[in-house]
Amino acid sequence: MLSPFDRADLRRVLGTFPTGVTVVTARRPDGQRLGVTANSFTSVSMDPPLVLWNLALSSPNLATFQYCRHFAINVLAGDQAAICQQFATPSADKFDGVATIDGIDGVPLIEGAATQFECRTATSHPAGDHLILIGQIVRYRSQQAAPLLFCEGRLQAYPRHLGETRTVG
């Protein structure tokens, strides 16, 4: 379908809305770790606790994320801009030099992330040139870290009063 909008201009205008920055991670059936930078993360429902994110249909990781049992959404902290860039750039091992721990099903959780959501894959829906992936939160951890933000093509830390570190679930 042809759009009446100039794609570059529309992308620029949409970029005026500040978003958090996440790295979504999973494991392939062969054990290989996968991760992609995404700023399309949002909450969907509190009962049940659902979140979503979007992945391009052209992504080489589409099948893994679409059919995995579990995935994690790592909300990056303000000092993790390099990790954001690393997972947004094609490379043989995006996890090179990134400290992780294993979550549910061995899904990698990025150490130092502001928040980590471990999710069971609930459903997915095609939408234009992306797939909407919905997960039910099984467990989450949050720590004293200001999140990384993306707005108008720039990454920056969000200055805020830091609360308590907590793990739930």
GROMACS .gro file of C-alpha atoms in nm:
model
  169
    1MET     CA    1   0.000   0.000   0.000
    2LEU     CA    2   0.136   0.339  -0.095
    3SER     CA    3   0.146   0.605   0.173
    4PRO     CA    4   0.061   0.971   0.109
    5PHE     CA    5   0.343   1.066   0.350
    6ASP     CA    6   0.711   1.123   0.290
    7ARG     CA    7   0.870   0.833   0.485
    8ALA     CA    8   1.172   1.031   0.602
    9ASP     CA    9   0.959   1.319   0.725
   10LEU     CA   10   0.711   1.087   0.897
   11ARG     CA   11   0.999   0.905   1.071
   12ARG     CA   12   1.139   1.243   1.186
   13VAL     CA   13   0.801   1.356   1.322
   14LEU     CA   14   0.735   1.024   1.496
   15GLY     CA   15   1.082   1.058   1.650
   16THR     CA   16   0.970   1.364   1.847
   17PHE     CA   17   0.796   1.126   2.088
   18PRO     CA   18   1.050   1.018   2.354
   19THR     CA   19   1.070   0.644   2.415
   20GLY     CA   20   1.261   0.415   2.640
   21VAL     CA   21   1.521   0.188   2.483
   22THR     CA   22   1.515  -0.188   2.524
   23VAL     CA   23   1.709  -0.490   2.413
   24VAL     CA   24   1.477  -0.785   2.362
   25THR     CA   25   1.648  -1.122   2.408
   26ALA     CA   26   1.565  -1.488   2.348
   27ARG     CA   27   1.733  -1.823   2.282
   28ARG     CA   28   1.705  -2.030   1.968
   29PRO     CA   29   1.627  -2.401   2.008
   30ASP     CA   30   1.999  -2.471   1.940
   31GLY     CA   31   2.091  -2.251   2.239
   32GLN     CA   32   2.216  -1.950   2.043
   33ARG     CA   33   2.142  -1.619   2.217
   34LEU     CA   34   1.960  -1.348   2.021
   35GLY     CA   35   1.906  -0.984   2.098
   36VAL     CA   36   1.769  -0.680   1.918
   37THR     CA   37   1.739  -0.314   2.013
   38ALA     CA   38   1.375  -0.200   2.020
   39ASN     CA   39   1.203   0.119   2.131
   40SER     CA   40   0.852  -0.006   2.050
   41PHE     CA   41   0.796  -0.154   2.398
   42THR     CA   42   0.475  -0.067   2.586
   43SER     CA   43   0.239  -0.209   2.845
   44VAL     CA   44  -0.088  -0.361   2.725
   45SER     CA   45  -0.274  -0.493   3.029
   46MET     CA   46  -0.239  -0.526   3.405
   47ASP     CA   47  -0.472  -0.828   3.434
   48PRO     CA   48  -0.318  -1.036   3.297
   49PRO     CA   49   0.014  -0.846   3.294
   50LEU     CA   50   0.088  -0.808   2.921
   51VAL     CA   51   0.348  -0.608   2.729
   52LEU     CA   52   0.424  -0.574   2.360
   53TRP     CA   53   0.701  -0.484   2.122
   54ASN     CA   54   0.733  -0.481   1.743
   55LEU     CA   55   0.981  -0.652   1.513
   56ALA     CA   56   1.029  -0.588   1.141
   57LEU     CA   57   0.905  -0.869   0.918
   58SER     CA   58   1.241  -0.842   0.740
   59SER     CA   59   1.436  -0.927   1.058
   60PRO     CA   60   1.651  -1.241   1.028
   61ASN     CA   61   1.543  -1.318   1.386
   62LEU     CA   62   1.169  -1.304   1.315
   63ALA     CA   63   1.098  -1.678   1.334
   64THR     CA   64   1.287  -1.720   1.661
   65PHE     CA   65   1.103  -1.438   1.835
   66GLN     CA   66   0.767  -1.535   1.684
   67TYR     CA   67   0.787  -1.896   1.802
   68CYS     CA   68   1.000  -1.885   2.119
   69ARG     CA   69   0.833  -1.980   2.449
   70HIS     CA   70   0.996  -1.700   2.646
   71PHE     CA   71   1.171  -1.370   2.580
   72ALA     CA   72   1.306  -1.089   2.796
   73ILE     CA   73   1.271  -0.716   2.761
   74ASN     CA   74   1.574  -0.539   2.908
   75VAL     CA   75   1.499  -0.170   2.965
   76LEU     CA   76   1.842  -0.015   2.926
   77ALA     CA   77   1.988   0.216   3.190
   78GLY     CA   78   2.115   0.561   3.102
   79ASP     CA   79   2.476   0.443   3.098
   80GLN     CA   80   2.407   0.162   2.848
   81ALA     CA   81   2.400   0.357   2.521
   82ALA     CA   82   2.690   0.146   2.389
   83ILE     CA   83   2.484  -0.170   2.447
   84CYS     CA   84   2.194  -0.011   2.259
   85GLN     CA   85   2.422   0.057   1.962
   86GLN     CA   86   2.582  -0.289   1.980
   87PHE     CA   87   2.247  -0.469   1.955
   88ALA     CA   88   2.125  -0.233   1.681
   89THR     CA   89   2.425  -0.312   1.460
   90PRO     CA   90   2.463  -0.637   1.263
   91SER     CA   91   2.742  -0.851   1.410
   92ALA     CA   92   2.835  -1.215   1.461
   93ASP     CA   93   2.798  -1.200   1.841
   94LYS     CA   94   2.596  -0.909   1.972
   95PHE     CA   95   2.658  -1.032   2.328
   96ASP     CA   96   3.038  -0.992   2.300
   97GLY     CA   97   3.151  -0.808   2.614
   98VAL     CA   98   2.794  -0.775   2.752
   99ALA     CA   99   2.744  -0.921   3.100
  100THR     CA  100   2.432  -1.138   3.123
  101ILE     CA  101   2.266  -1.386   3.352
  102ASP     CA  102   2.027  -1.659   3.245
  103GLY     CA  103   1.657  -1.609   3.303
  104ILE     CA  104   1.366  -1.842   3.230
  105ASP     CA  105   1.455  -2.100   2.960
  106GLY     CA  106   1.809  -1.960   2.960
  107VAL     CA  107   1.693  -1.631   2.808
  108PRO     CA  108   1.975  -1.378   2.859
  109LEU     CA  109   1.912  -1.089   3.096
  110ILE     CA  110   2.144  -0.791   3.055
  111GLU     CA  111   2.315  -0.701   3.381
  112GLY     CA  112   2.283  -0.336   3.481
  113ALA     CA  113   1.958  -0.285   3.289
  114ALA     CA  114   1.716  -0.048   3.463
  115THR     CA  115   1.443  -0.315   3.445
  116GLN     CA  116   1.421  -0.670   3.313
  117PHE     CA  117   1.087  -0.826   3.218
  118GLU     CA  118   1.083  -1.202   3.167
  119CYS     CA  119   0.785  -1.292   2.949
  120ARG     CA  120   0.602  -1.597   2.823
  121THR     CA  121   0.507  -1.549   2.459
  122ALA     CA  122   0.130  -1.494   2.450
  123THR     CA  123   0.050  -1.412   2.086
  124SER     CA  124   0.161  -1.217   1.783
  125HIS     CA  125  -0.016  -1.016   1.513
  126PRO     CA  126   0.108  -0.892   1.176
  127ALA     CA  127   0.074  -0.515   1.129
  128GLY     CA  128   0.206  -0.355   0.812
  129ASP     CA  129   0.576  -0.431   0.777
  130HIS     CA  130   0.611  -0.541   1.142
  131LEU     CA  131   0.497  -0.818   1.375
  132ILE     CA  132   0.345  -0.717   1.710
  133LEU     CA  133   0.470  -0.960   1.977
  134ILE     CA  134   0.276  -0.980   2.303
  135GLY     CA  135   0.418  -1.139   2.615
  136GLN     CA  136   0.277  -1.215   2.958
  137ILE     CA  137   0.511  -1.098   3.232
  138VAL     CA  138   0.625  -1.392   3.444
  139ARG     CA  139   0.887  -1.211   3.651
  140TYR     CA  140   1.052  -0.870   3.661
  141ARG     CA  141   1.342  -0.696   3.830
  142SER     CA  142   1.395  -0.324   3.869
  143GLN     CA  143   1.698  -0.144   4.010
  144GLN     CA  144   1.817   0.205   4.096
  145ALA     CA  145   1.899   0.327   3.749
  146ALA     CA  146   1.766   0.606   3.533
  147PRO     CA  147   1.650   0.465   3.197
  148LEU     CA  148   1.801   0.538   2.858
  149LEU     CA  149   1.577   0.748   2.631
  150PHE     CA  150   1.561   0.796   2.255
  151CYS     CA  151   1.419   1.117   2.106
  152GLU     CA  152   1.483   1.303   1.781
  153GLY     CA  153   1.755   1.057   1.684
  154ARG     CA  154   1.951   1.097   2.009
  155LEU     CA  155   2.011   0.875   2.311
  156GLN     CA  156   2.020   1.027   2.659
  157ALA     CA  157   1.977   0.926   3.021
  158TYR     CA  158   1.657   1.029   3.196
  159PRO     CA  159   1.742   1.226   3.512
  160ARG     CA  160   1.521   1.116   3.799
  161HIS     CA  161   1.520   1.045   4.168
  162LEU     CA  162   1.635   0.686   4.214
  163GLY     CA  163   1.411   0.450   4.411
  164GLU     CA  164   1.467   0.109   4.566
  165THR     CA  165   1.593  -0.196   4.383
  166ARG     CA  166   1.329  -0.468   4.381
  167THR     CA  167   1.258  -0.808   4.229
  168VAL     CA  168   0.904  -0.937   4.190
  169GLY     CA  169   0.787  -1.285   4.091
   0.00000   0.00000   0.00000
